[in-house]
């Protein structure tokens, strides 16, 4: 199957899961996780209708930006971001999804201030959520970051639908933080990847990060 055919299949599964949760496929934002896929593959995915492309690695993102790989769609940074790489991502990514600590949050604020812009972010949730709530309170006071929602990377599931309980817990935390800290103005709850995005949507996700199901299996021997 081609990337275009894969995206069509993913969209069908998204639509079914959305209907089961009382929503429309139009309510779900599809991020194509394009790690280890070249500029041509990124462009095919954009032409086939992904809502954004997401990169995990700063060096790869920088190289593909130079190749105009993301022209026509927003770029999200979805991987682990080291503080010493923040300067290379702020102002380049429309959304940084992986802000998982107050230290990283402050570094993004510092760089965004230097560039005189406001950087959109998602706060990454770890199990428990206590650190996320503290970061959410801090971020509200920072003038150069704008929290658009929460994201999570669940544990590796060992049984089918094993992450559903985690997704449901994450959704409750999202509703709680959105109501208590952000006056219900947050927009995105980013959870669900190739193996579990339908369960994530059923649990309330409205942004999924899909790589293998779109681009095929990655070859880590290269």
C-alpha positions as a Python dict, from the first residue, in 0.01 Angstrom:
ca = {
    (1, 'X'): (0, 0, 0),
    (2, 'X'): (110, 358, -64),
    (3, 'X'): (129, 633, 196),
    (4, 'X'): (-190, 777, 48),
    (5, 'X'): (-370, 444, 88),
    (6, 'X'): (-241, 405, 442),
    (7, 'X'): (-372, 749, 537),
    (8, 'X'): (-712, 666, 393),
    (9, 'X'): (-722, 349, 605),
    (10, 'X'): (-616, 540, 917),
    (11, 'X'): (-882, 803, 850),
    (12, 'X'): (-1150, 533, 824),
    (13, 'X'): (-1047, 386, 1159),
    (14, 'X'): (-1036, 734, 1312),
    (15, 'X'): (-1386, 807, 1184),
    (16, 'X'): (-1527, 487, 1333),
    (17, 'X'): (-1366, 552, 1673),
    (18, 'X'): (-1484, 913, 1668),
    (19, 'X'): (-1842, 808, 1597),
    (20, 'X'): (-1826, 562, 1888),
    (21, 'X'): (-1729, 852, 2115),
    (22, 'X'): (-2004, 1078, 1984),
    (23, 'X'): (-1781, 1291, 1764),
    (24, 'X'): (-1686, 1334, 1400),
    (25, 'X'): (-1356, 1251, 1234),
    (26, 'X'): (-1329, 1626, 1170),
    (27, 'X'): (-1287, 1667, 1547),
    (28, 'X'): (-963, 1461, 1546),
    (29, 'X'): (-628, 1608, 1439),
    (30, 'X'): (-397, 1365, 1256),
    (31, 'X'): (-23, 1415, 1300),
    (32, 'X'): (192, 1206, 1069),
    (33, 'X'): (496, 1100, 1273),
    (34, 'X'): (757, 1124, 996),
    (35, 'X'): (1072, 1014, 1180),
    (36, 'X'): (1317, 841, 943),
    (37, 'X'): (1106, 926, 637),
    (38, 'X'): (1245, 1151, 366),
    (39, 'X'): (1113, 1478, 225),
    (40, 'X'): (931, 1303, -59),
    (41, 'X'): (742, 1083, 188),
    (42, 'X'): (653, 1390, 394),
    (43, 'X'): (519, 1565, 87),
    (44, 'X'): (313, 1262, -12),
    (45, 'X'): (161, 1251, 336),
    (46, 'X'): (76, 1621, 319),
    (47, 'X'): (-84, 1578, -23),
    (48, 'X'): (-288, 1288, 114),
    (49, 'X'): (-431, 1503, 390),
    (50, 'X'): (-245, 1473, 720),
    (51, 'X'): (-317, 1774, 940),
    (52, 'X'): (48, 1813, 1047),
    (53, 'X'): (379, 1632, 1043),
    (54, 'X'): (561, 1549, 1364),
    (55, 'X'): (934, 1502, 1411),
    (56, 'X'): (1118, 1336, 1700),
    (57, 'X'): (1476, 1438, 1631),
    (58, 'X'): (1610, 1792, 1606),
    (59, 'X'): (1888, 1710, 1361),
    (60, 'X'): (1651, 1531, 1124),
    (61, 'X'): (1395, 1809, 1152),
    (62, 'X'): (1656, 2072, 1069),
    (63, 'X'): (1778, 1881, 763),
    (64, 'X'): (1426, 1827, 632),
    (65, 'X'): (1332, 2192, 687),
    (66, 'X'): (1618, 2279, 451),
    (67, 'X'): (1461, 2042, 196),
    (68, 'X'): (1116, 2206, 232),
    (69, 'X'): (979, 1871, 350),
    (70, 'X'): (699, 2027, 553),
    (71, 'X'): (572, 2284, 303),
    (72, 'X'): (193, 2279, 308),
    (73, 'X'): (136, 2156, 665),
    (74, 'X'): (225, 2263, 1019),
    (75, 'X'): (532, 2108, 1178),
    (76, 'X'): (508, 1967, 1529),
    (77, 'X'): (800, 1856, 1743),
    (78, 'X'): (685, 1540, 1922),
    (79, 'X'): (1004, 1382, 2058),
    (80, 'X'): (1216, 1428, 2367),
    (81, 'X'): (1362, 1779, 2359),
    (82, 'X'): (1692, 1850, 2530),
    (83, 'X'): (1734, 2194, 2678),
    (84, 'X'): (2045, 2258, 2466),
    (85, 'X'): (1841, 2198, 2149),
    (86, 'X'): (1557, 2435, 2233),
    (87, 'X'): (1700, 2716, 2020),
    (88, 'X'): (1677, 2497, 1710),
    (89, 'X'): (1308, 2416, 1763),
    (90, 'X'): (1144, 2731, 1900),
    (91, 'X'): (1007, 2936, 1613),
    (92, 'X'): (1048, 2643, 1371),
    (93, 'X'): (778, 2411, 1507),
    (94, 'X'): (422, 2538, 1510),
    (95, 'X'): (365, 2324, 1819),
    (96, 'X'): (611, 2165, 2061),
    (97, 'X'): (423, 1870, 2209),
    (98, 'X'): (681, 1740, 2452),
    (99, 'X'): (730, 1995, 2731),
    (100, 'X'): (773, 1760, 3023),
    (101, 'X'): (945, 1965, 3294),
    (102, 'X'): (945, 2313, 3443),
    (103, 'X'): (1313, 2351, 3351),
    (104, 'X'): (1239, 2283, 2984),
    (105, 'X'): (938, 2513, 2999),
    (106, 'X'): (1154, 2798, 3131),
    (107, 'X'): (1412, 2734, 2857),
    (108, 'X'): (1145, 2757, 2587),
    (109, 'X'): (1014, 3079, 2743),
    (110, 'X'): (1367, 3225, 2743),
    (111, 'X'): (1429, 3139, 2378),
    (112, 'X'): (1084, 3254, 2264),
    (113, 'X'): (1143, 3586, 2440),
    (114, 'X'): (1479, 3617, 2263),
    (115, 'X'): (1306, 3561, 1930),
    (116, 'X'): (1019, 3793, 2028),
    (117, 'X'): (747, 3538, 1961),
    (118, 'X'): (493, 3324, 2145),
    (119, 'X'): (559, 2951, 2115),
    (120, 'X'): (262, 2713, 2122),
    (121, 'X'): (322, 2404, 2335),
    (122, 'X'): (160, 2099, 2487),
    (123, 'X'): (254, 1990, 2837),
    (124, 'X'): (368, 1627, 2846),
    (125, 'X'): (199, 1425, 3118),
    (126, 'X'): (377, 1156, 3316),
    (127, 'X'): (186, 898, 3519),
    (128, 'X'): (34, 1073, 3820),
    (129, 'X'): (13, 1421, 3675),
    (130, 'X'): (140, 1618, 3976),
    (131, 'X'): (436, 1767, 3787),
    (132, 'X'): (206, 1857, 3498),
    (133, 'X'): (-26, 2056, 3721),
    (134, 'X'): (266, 2257, 3861),
    (135, 'X'): (397, 2321, 3509),
    (136, 'X'): (48, 2425, 3397),
    (137, 'X'): (32, 2686, 3675),
    (138, 'X'): (379, 2815, 3584),
    (139, 'X'): (312, 2825, 3210),
    (140, 'X'): (3, 3038, 3259),
    (141, 'X'): (228, 3315, 3391),
    (142, 'X'): (488, 3302, 3111),
    (143, 'X'): (427, 3561, 2836),
    (144, 'X'): (612, 3383, 2554),
    (145, 'X'): (457, 3036, 2571),
    (146, 'X'): (97, 2941, 2506),
    (147, 'X'): (-31, 2609, 2636),
    (148, 'X'): (-270, 2457, 2382),
    (149, 'X'): (-327, 2128, 2565),
    (150, 'X'): (-170, 1812, 2705),
    (151, 'X'): (4, 1512, 2552),
    (152, 'X'): (116, 1175, 2680),
    (153, 'X'): (316, 873, 2575),
    (154, 'X'): (165, 573, 2754),
    (155, 'X'): (356, 268, 2875),
    (156, 'X'): (419, -3, 2616),
    (157, 'X'): (103, -210, 2616),
    (158, 'X'): (142, -583, 2676),
    (159, 'X'): (-215, -687, 2594),
    (160, 'X'): (-467, -561, 2336),
    (161, 'X'): (-638, -241, 2452),
    (162, 'X'): (-400, -236, 2748),
    (163, 'X'): (-362, 142, 2738),
    (164, 'X'): (-733, 222, 2744),
    (165, 'X'): (-739, 268, 3123),
    (166, 'X'): (-436, 497, 3100),
    (167, 'X'): (-603, 703, 2825),
    (168, 'X'): (-919, 737, 3032),
    (169, 'X'): (-715, 854, 3332),
    (170, 'X'): (-531, 1103, 3110),
    (171, 'X'): (-860, 1241, 2981),
    (172, 'X'): (-985, 1298, 3336),
    (173, 'X'): (-663, 1485, 3418),
    (174, 'X'): (-704, 1696, 3103),
    (175, 'X'): (-1060, 1792, 3199),
    (176, 'X'): (-943, 1875, 3554),
    (177, 'X'): (-648, 2094, 3450),
    (178, 'X'): (-846, 2258, 3172),
    (179, 'X'): (-1122, 2355, 3411),
    (180, 'X'): (-919, 2451, 3719),
    (181, 'X'): (-625, 2630, 3557),
    (182, 'X'): (-719, 2729, 3201),
    (183, 'X'): (-1089, 2821, 3220),
    (184, 'X'): (-1166, 2543, 2969),
    (185, 'X'): (-966, 2716, 2696),
    (186, 'X'): (-729, 2427, 2619),
    (187, 'X'): (-790, 2269, 2279),
    (188, 'X'): (-586, 1952, 2241),
    (189, 'X'): (-536, 1624, 2419),
    (190, 'X'): (-268, 1444, 2220),
    (191, 'X'): (-258, 1072, 2284),
    (192, 'X'): (-263, 761, 2068),
    (193, 'X'): (-14, 624, 1817),
    (194, 'X'): (-20, 361, 1543),
    (195, 'X'): (-109, 66, 1765),
    (196, 'X'): (-366, 233, 1988),
    (197, 'X'): (-499, 554, 1833),
    (198, 'X'): (-854, 419, 1803),
    (199, 'X'): (-865, 341, 2176),
    (200, 'X'): (-722, 684, 2249),
    (201, 'X'): (-995, 850, 2043),
    (202, 'X'): (-1263, 646, 2217),
    (203, 'X'): (-1119, 770, 2549),
    (204, 'X'): (-1136, 1136, 2441),
    (205, 'X'): (-820, 1211, 2242),
    (206, 'X'): (-856, 1473, 1970),
    (207, 'X'): (-497, 1457, 1839),
    (208, 'X'): (-318, 1136, 1739),
    (209, 'X'): (45, 1086, 1634),
    (210, 'X'): (62, 810, 1374),
    (211, 'X'): (387, 692, 1216),
    (212, 'X'): (414, 324, 1120),
    (213, 'X'): (49, 295, 1015),
    (214, 'X'): (110, 576, 763),
    (215, 'X'): (472, 539, 652),
    (216, 'X'): (533, 169, 716),
    (217, 'X'): (779, 4, 952),
    (218, 'X'): (1099, 198, 1017),
    (219, 'X'): (1433, 39, 935),
    (220, 'X'): (1648, 101, 1243),
    (221, 'X'): (1948, -76, 1088),
    (222, 'X'): (2019, 220, 862),
}
